[in-house]
Amino acid sequence: MLHGVIMSGGSGTRFWPLSRLTRPKQFLTFGGERTLLQATADRCEPLILPERLWVVTNALQAAETRRQLPHLPPEQVLVEPQGRNTAPCVGLAAVHLLRRDPDAIMVLMPADHLIVPGELFREGVETAARLVEDDPQRLVLFGVPPTWPATGFGYIERGAPLAESGAFQVLSFREKPDHETAVGYLQAGHYLWNCGIFVWRAETILDRIREFEPELAAGLERMAAALGTPDAERVVQREFPQLKSISIDYAVLERAAPVCVVEARFDWDDVGSWEALARLEGSDGAGNTIIGPHCGLDTRGCIIHSAGGHLIATCDVEDLLIVHTPDATLVARRGDEEALRRIIRELQDRGCDHVL
């Protein structure tokens, strides 16, 4: 049976100061009334009902996850004691699914991406699930046709089509490229963005982890053996932080076969930085994206976000990011993501954890 697994962690830094450690971007709204996490759960229905929907999160975010998804059985919110990248996350979900459903097929999806329309997403998942049913050893991922030469995404080199399936063989995985290489990928026409959505049998992915990362598999097996016993939580608390921190791409996908890719027909945005706000909300005639009260004179090319009804006034400024919250205000050069990372590190060094 098909199960959905939402991967919902994150440090809340890329949208600081609006997002925080306890309220990262999946708990925020972008262009709608539902948060990214809620929208991710919404688009699974009716294909995947709540009794087969799971979320993997961390201790800081578990309570808010349950609050935002009250229809989800509490035991289906799985809590990682410590972030260890996506391979341990996938493994933790897989051992829980297998305990309930030995034939479980799992679709894994990030909690913080924007995907529309939901109908096309569900059609793609059904296509991927049929591929897995036809070949239980198959690992399926989704690729998004690139629309600009992005340097922040990994790429998938698409190979020959699988007959009448809407999918293609995967020839290779390519790391985040420089701009020139990304332009080449865009022009070639057979490269796709790796959007981090996967479909496979829970049993198969655990077999592949056992094949390529045996120490990681051994830790997962010790946790699996404890599930349903009084020691389950203690064993997870002991074992999970010791697992190797590695992505499922490096641990399995780049080493395994057969791997295929379904070309996404839906619109996708990873909402990876403040620049996404301009894509989602649009800009005015001066190139400004404004959320909240604002009065501007000679203001051009800015992203301005104000929370709580606070007025932001600007005069003779250009290409700035200005974000106001009740306890912190950010003013930075627009598009300088490294500067935002630097200010987060500086705040950490100064012990300003109360605003992080």
Coordinates of C-alpha atoms in Angstrom, one line a residue:
M1 CA 0.0 0.0 0.0
L2 CA 1.1 3.6 -0.7
H3 CA 2.3 5.7 2.3
G4 CA 3.4 9.3 2.3
V5 CA 6.4 10.5 4.3
I6 CA 6.9 14.2 4.8
M7 CA 10.5 15.1 5.7
S8 CA 10.1 18.2 7.9
G9 CA 13.2 19.5 9.7
G10 CA 15.4 22.5 9.0
S11 CA 17.1 25.1 11.0
G12 CA 15.0 28.1 10.0
T13 CA 17.9 30.2 8.9
R14 CA 17.3 31.0 5.2
F15 CA 14.1 33.0 6.0
W16 CA 15.5 34.6 9.2
P17 CA 14.2 36.7 11.0
L18 CA 10.7 35.5 9.9
S19 CA 11.6 31.9 10.4
R20 CA 13.3 30.5 13.6
L21 CA 14.7 27.2 14.9
T22 CA 11.2 26.4 16.3
R23 CA 9.4 27.9 13.3
P24 CA 11.2 27.2 10.1
K25 CA 9.8 27.9 6.7
Q26 CA 7.5 24.9 6.5
F27 CA 5.5 26.5 9.3
L28 CA 5.1 29.7 7.3
T29 CA 2.6 30.7 4.6
F30 CA 3.7 31.7 1.1
G31 CA 1.1 32.9 -1.3
G32 CA -1.8 31.2 0.5
E33 CA -3.6 30.6 3.8
R34 CA -2.1 27.2 4.5
T35 CA 1.5 26.7 5.6
L36 CA 3.9 24.9 3.4
L37 CA 3.7 21.8 5.7
Q38 CA -0.1 21.9 5.6
A39 CA -0.1 22.3 1.8
T40 CA 2.2 19.3 1.5
A41 CA -0.2 17.2 3.5
D42 CA -3.2 18.6 1.7
R43 CA -2.0 17.6 -1.8
C44 CA -1.5 14.0 -0.7
E45 CA -5.3 13.5 -0.3
P46 CA -7.3 11.7 -1.5
L47 CA -4.5 9.5 -2.8
I48 CA -2.9 9.1 0.6
L49 CA -5.3 9.3 3.6
P50 CA -4.2 10.5 7.1
E51 CA -3.8 6.9 8.4
R52 CA -1.0 6.4 5.9
L53 CA 0.7 9.8 6.1
W54 CA 3.8 10.2 8.3
V55 CA 6.0 13.2 9.2
V56 CA 9.6 13.0 10.3
T57 CA 10.7 16.0 12.3
N58 CA 12.8 17.0 15.3
A59 CA 12.1 17.5 19.0
L60 CA 11.9 21.3 18.7
Q61 CA 9.3 21.2 15.9
A62 CA 7.2 18.1 16.9
A63 CA 4.6 20.0 18.9
E64 CA 4.0 22.6 16.2
T65 CA 3.9 19.8 13.6
R66 CA 1.1 18.1 15.5
R67 CA -0.7 21.4 16.0
Q68 CA -0.7 22.2 12.3
L69 CA -1.7 18.7 11.3
P70 CA -4.3 17.8 14.0
H71 CA -5.9 15.1 11.8
L72 CA -2.7 13.1 11.8
P73 CA -2.4 10.3 14.4
P74 CA 0.2 11.5 16.9
E75 CA 2.3 8.3 16.6
Q76 CA 2.8 9.1 12.9
V77 CA 4.9 12.1 13.8
L78 CA 8.3 10.5 14.1
V79 CA 10.8 12.5 16.1
E80 CA 14.6 12.5 15.3
P81 CA 16.7 13.1 18.4
Q82 CA 19.2 14.9 16.2
G83 CA 19.4 15.9 12.6
R84 CA 21.4 13.3 10.6
N85 CA 20.6 14.2 7.0
T86 CA 18.1 12.3 4.7
A87 CA 19.4 8.7 4.7
P88 CA 18.8 8.2 8.4
C89 CA 15.5 10.1 8.1
V90 CA 14.4 7.7 5.3
G91 CA 15.6 4.7 7.2
L92 CA 13.7 5.7 10.4
A93 CA 10.5 6.1 8.4
A94 CA 11.0 2.8 6.5
V95 CA 11.4 0.7 9.7
H96 CA 8.2 2.2 11.1
L97 CA 6.3 1.6 7.8
L98 CA 7.4 -2.0 7.6
R99 CA 6.2 -2.8 11.1
R100 CA 2.7 -1.7 10.0
D101 CA 2.7 -2.8 6.3
P102 CA 5.3 -5.3 5.0
D103 CA 4.4 -4.3 1.4
A104 CA 4.7 -0.5 2.0
I105 CA 5.5 1.7 -0.9
M106 CA 6.7 5.1 0.4
V107 CA 6.6 8.5 -1.4
L108 CA 9.1 10.8 0.4
M109 CA 8.7 14.6 0.0
P110 CA 10.1 17.7 1.6
A111 CA 7.7 19.7 3.8
D112 CA 8.9 23.1 2.6
H113 CA 8.4 23.0 -1.2
L114 CA 5.6 24.7 -3.2
I115 CA 3.9 22.4 -5.7
V116 CA 0.8 23.1 -7.9
P117 CA -1.5 21.8 -9.0
G118 CA -2.1 19.0 -6.6
E119 CA -3.8 16.8 -9.2
L120 CA -0.6 16.7 -11.3
F121 CA 1.5 15.8 -8.3
R122 CA -0.8 12.9 -7.4
E123 CA -0.8 11.7 -11.0
G124 CA 3.0 11.7 -10.9
V125 CA 3.0 9.7 -7.7
E126 CA 0.6 7.2 -9.1
T127 CA 3.0 6.8 -12.1
A128 CA 6.0 6.3 -9.8
A129 CA 4.1 3.8 -7.7
R130 CA 3.1 1.7 -10.7
L131 CA 6.8 1.6 -11.7
V132 CA 7.7 0.3 -8.3
E133 CA 4.9 -2.3 -8.4
D134 CA 6.2 -3.5 -11.8
D135 CA 9.7 -3.8 -10.4
P136 CA 10.0 -4.0 -6.6
Q137 CA 13.7 -3.3 -6.8
R138 CA 13.2 0.0 -8.7
L139 CA 14.1 3.3 -7.1
V140 CA 12.1 6.2 -8.5
L141 CA 12.8 10.0 -8.2
F142 CA 11.2 13.1 -9.6
G143 CA 13.0 15.6 -11.8
V144 CA 11.8 19.1 -12.7
P145 CA 12.5 20.5 -16.2
P146 CA 14.8 23.5 -15.5
T147 CA 13.5 26.9 -16.4
W148 CA 16.7 28.9 -15.6
P149 CA 20.4 28.0 -15.1
A150 CA 20.1 27.4 -11.4
T151 CA 23.3 26.8 -9.5
G152 CA 21.7 25.9 -6.2
F153 CA 20.2 22.6 -7.3
G154 CA 21.6 19.2 -8.1
Y155 CA 20.8 17.9 -11.6
I156 CA 19.8 14.5 -13.0
E157 CA 21.0 13.4 -16.5
R158 CA 18.0 11.8 -18.1
G159 CA 18.5 8.7 -20.3
A160 CA 16.3 6.5 -22.5
P161 CA 12.6 6.5 -21.8
L162 CA 10.9 3.5 -20.1
A163 CA 8.3 2.3 -22.6
E164 CA 4.9 3.9 -22.0
S165 CA 5.7 4.8 -18.4
G166 CA 6.3 8.6 -18.4
A167 CA 9.7 7.9 -16.9
F168 CA 13.3 7.7 -18.0
Q169 CA 16.5 5.9 -17.0
V170 CA 18.9 7.9 -14.9
L171 CA 22.3 8.2 -16.6
S172 CA 24.0 10.3 -13.9
F173 CA 23.7 12.7 -11.0
R174 CA 25.4 16.1 -11.2
E175 CA 26.3 18.2 -8.3
K176 CA 25.3 21.9 -8.0
P177 CA 27.1 23.4 -11.0
D178 CA 28.7 26.8 -11.7
H179 CA 26.7 29.2 -13.8
E180 CA 28.4 28.2 -17.1
T181 CA 27.8 24.5 -16.5
A182 CA 24.2 25.2 -15.6
V183 CA 23.6 27.1 -18.8
G184 CA 25.0 24.1 -20.7
Y185 CA 22.5 21.8 -18.8
L186 CA 19.6 24.1 -19.7
Q187 CA 20.6 24.2 -23.4
A188 CA 21.2 20.4 -23.6
G189 CA 17.5 19.7 -22.8
H190 CA 18.0 16.3 -21.0
Y191 CA 18.9 17.5 -17.6
L192 CA 16.4 17.9 -14.8
W193 CA 16.5 19.5 -11.3
N194 CA 16.6 16.9 -8.5
C195 CA 13.7 18.1 -6.4
G196 CA 14.1 15.5 -3.6
I197 CA 10.9 13.5 -4.1
F198 CA 11.3 9.7 -4.1
V199 CA 9.2 6.6 -4.4
W200 CA 10.2 3.0 -3.5
R201 CA 9.3 0.0 -1.4
A202 CA 10.3 0.5 2.3
E203 CA 11.9 -3.0 2.2
T204 CA 13.9 -2.2 -0.9
I205 CA 15.4 1.0 0.4
L206 CA 16.5 -0.7 3.6
D207 CA 18.1 -3.5 1.6
R208 CA 20.0 -0.8 -0.4
I209 CA 21.1 1.0 2.8
R210 CA 22.3 -2.4 4.1
E211 CA 24.2 -3.0 0.9
F212 CA 26.0 0.4 0.7
E213 CA 26.0 1.7 4.3
P214 CA 26.1 -1.4 6.5
E215 CA 26.9 0.5 9.7
L216 CA 23.9 2.8 9.2
A217 CA 21.7 -0.2 8.5
A218 CA 22.8 -1.9 11.7
G219 CA 21.7 1.1 13.7
L220 CA 18.4 1.1 12.0
E221 CA 18.0 -2.6 12.6
R222 CA 18.6 -2.1 16.4
M223 CA 15.9 0.6 16.4
A224 CA 13.5 -1.6 14.4
A225 CA 13.9 -4.5 16.9
A226 CA 12.9 -2.2 19.7
L227 CA 9.7 -0.8 18.1
G228 CA 6.6 -1.8 20.1
T229 CA 8.6 -2.4 23.3
P230 CA 9.0 -0.2 26.4
D231 CA 12.6 0.4 25.4
A232 CA 11.7 1.9 21.9
E233 CA 12.2 5.5 22.7
R234 CA 15.4 4.9 24.7
V235 CA 16.9 2.9 21.9
V236 CA 16.1 5.6 19.3
Q237 CA 17.6 8.3 21.6
R238 CA 20.7 6.2 21.9
E239 CA 21.1 4.9 18.4
F240 CA 19.9 7.7 16.1
P241 CA 22.5 10.3 17.0
Q242 CA 25.2 7.8 16.2
L243 CA 24.0 7.2 12.7
K244 CA 26.2 8.4 9.8
S245 CA 25.1 11.8 8.6
I246 CA 24.6 11.3 4.9
S247 CA 22.0 12.1 2.2
I248 CA 20.0 9.3 0.6
D249 CA 21.5 10.5 -2.7
Y250 CA 25.0 9.8 -1.7
A251 CA 24.2 6.8 0.4
V252 CA 22.2 4.9 -2.2
L253 CA 20.9 6.6 -5.3
E254 CA 24.3 7.4 -6.9
R255 CA 25.4 3.9 -6.3
A256 CA 22.3 1.7 -7.0
A257 CA 20.4 0.4 -9.9
P258 CA 17.8 0.4 -11.3
V259 CA 17.1 4.1 -10.8
C260 CA 14.6 6.0 -12.9
V261 CA 13.2 9.5 -13.0
V262 CA 9.6 10.7 -13.6
E263 CA 9.6 14.1 -15.3
A264 CA 7.4 16.4 -13.2
R265 CA 4.5 18.0 -14.9
F266 CA 3.6 20.1 -11.9
D267 CA 5.0 23.6 -11.1
W268 CA 7.7 23.4 -8.4
D269 CA 9.5 25.9 -6.2
D270 CA 11.8 24.9 -3.4
V271 CA 11.2 28.3 -1.7
G272 CA 14.9 28.3 -1.0
S273 CA 15.6 32.0 -0.2
W274 CA 13.9 35.4 0.1
E275 CA 14.2 35.6 -3.7
A276 CA 11.4 33.1 -3.9
L277 CA 9.0 35.7 -2.4
A278 CA 9.4 37.8 -5.6
R279 CA 8.7 34.8 -7.8
L280 CA 5.6 33.9 -5.8
E281 CA 4.1 37.3 -5.0
G282 CA 5.3 39.2 -8.0
S283 CA 6.7 42.8 -8.2
D284 CA 5.4 46.3 -8.7
G285 CA 6.4 48.6 -11.5
A286 CA 9.6 49.5 -9.7
G287 CA 10.6 45.9 -9.2
N288 CA 9.6 45.8 -5.5
T289 CA 8.0 42.9 -3.7
I290 CA 6.1 44.3 -0.7
I291 CA 4.4 42.3 2.1
G292 CA 2.9 44.5 4.8
P293 CA 2.6 48.2 5.4
H294 CA 5.1 50.2 3.3
C295 CA 5.7 53.8 2.2
G296 CA 8.4 54.3 -0.4
L297 CA 10.0 57.1 -2.3
D298 CA 12.6 56.3 -5.0
T299 CA 12.6 52.7 -3.9
R300 CA 13.6 50.1 -6.6
G301 CA 14.2 46.4 -6.7
C302 CA 13.6 45.7 -3.0
I303 CA 12.0 42.8 -1.1
I304 CA 10.2 44.3 1.9
H305 CA 8.3 42.2 4.5
S306 CA 6.7 43.6 7.6
A307 CA 4.9 41.6 10.3
G308 CA 2.4 42.8 12.9
G309 CA 1.3 46.0 11.1
H310 CA 4.6 47.8 11.5
L311 CA 5.1 50.4 8.8
I312 CA 8.4 50.3 6.8
A313 CA 9.3 53.6 5.1
T314 CA 12.1 53.7 2.5
C315 CA 13.7 56.5 0.5
D316 CA 16.2 56.4 -2.3
V317 CA 17.2 52.8 -1.8
E318 CA 17.7 50.0 -4.3
D319 CA 18.1 46.2 -4.3
L320 CA 17.6 45.8 -0.5
L321 CA 16.1 43.0 1.6
I322 CA 14.2 44.5 4.5
V323 CA 12.4 42.2 6.9
H324 CA 10.8 43.4 10.2
T325 CA 9.5 41.1 13.0
P326 CA 8.6 42.1 16.6
D327 CA 12.0 41.3 18.0
A328 CA 14.4 41.5 15.0
T329 CA 14.9 43.5 11.8
L330 CA 17.1 42.5 8.9
V331 CA 18.5 44.9 6.3
A332 CA 20.7 43.3 3.7
R333 CA 21.7 43.5 0.1
R334 CA 19.2 41.6 -1.9
G335 CA 20.3 38.3 -3.2
D336 CA 23.4 38.1 -0.9
E337 CA 22.6 34.7 0.7
E338 CA 26.1 34.4 2.1
A339 CA 25.7 37.6 4.0
L340 CA 22.6 36.1 5.7
R341 CA 24.6 33.0 6.6
R342 CA 27.3 35.2 8.1
I343 CA 24.9 37.3 10.2
I344 CA 23.4 34.1 11.6
R345 CA 26.8 32.8 12.6
E346 CA 27.6 36.1 14.2
L347 CA 24.4 36.1 16.2
Q348 CA 25.2 32.5 17.3
D349 CA 28.8 33.6 18.4
R350 CA 27.3 36.5 20.3
G351 CA 24.9 34.2 22.2
C352 CA 21.8 35.8 20.7
D353 CA 19.9 32.4 20.6
H354 CA 16.7 34.1 21.7
V355 CA 16.3 35.6 18.2
L356 CA 17.3 32.5 16.4

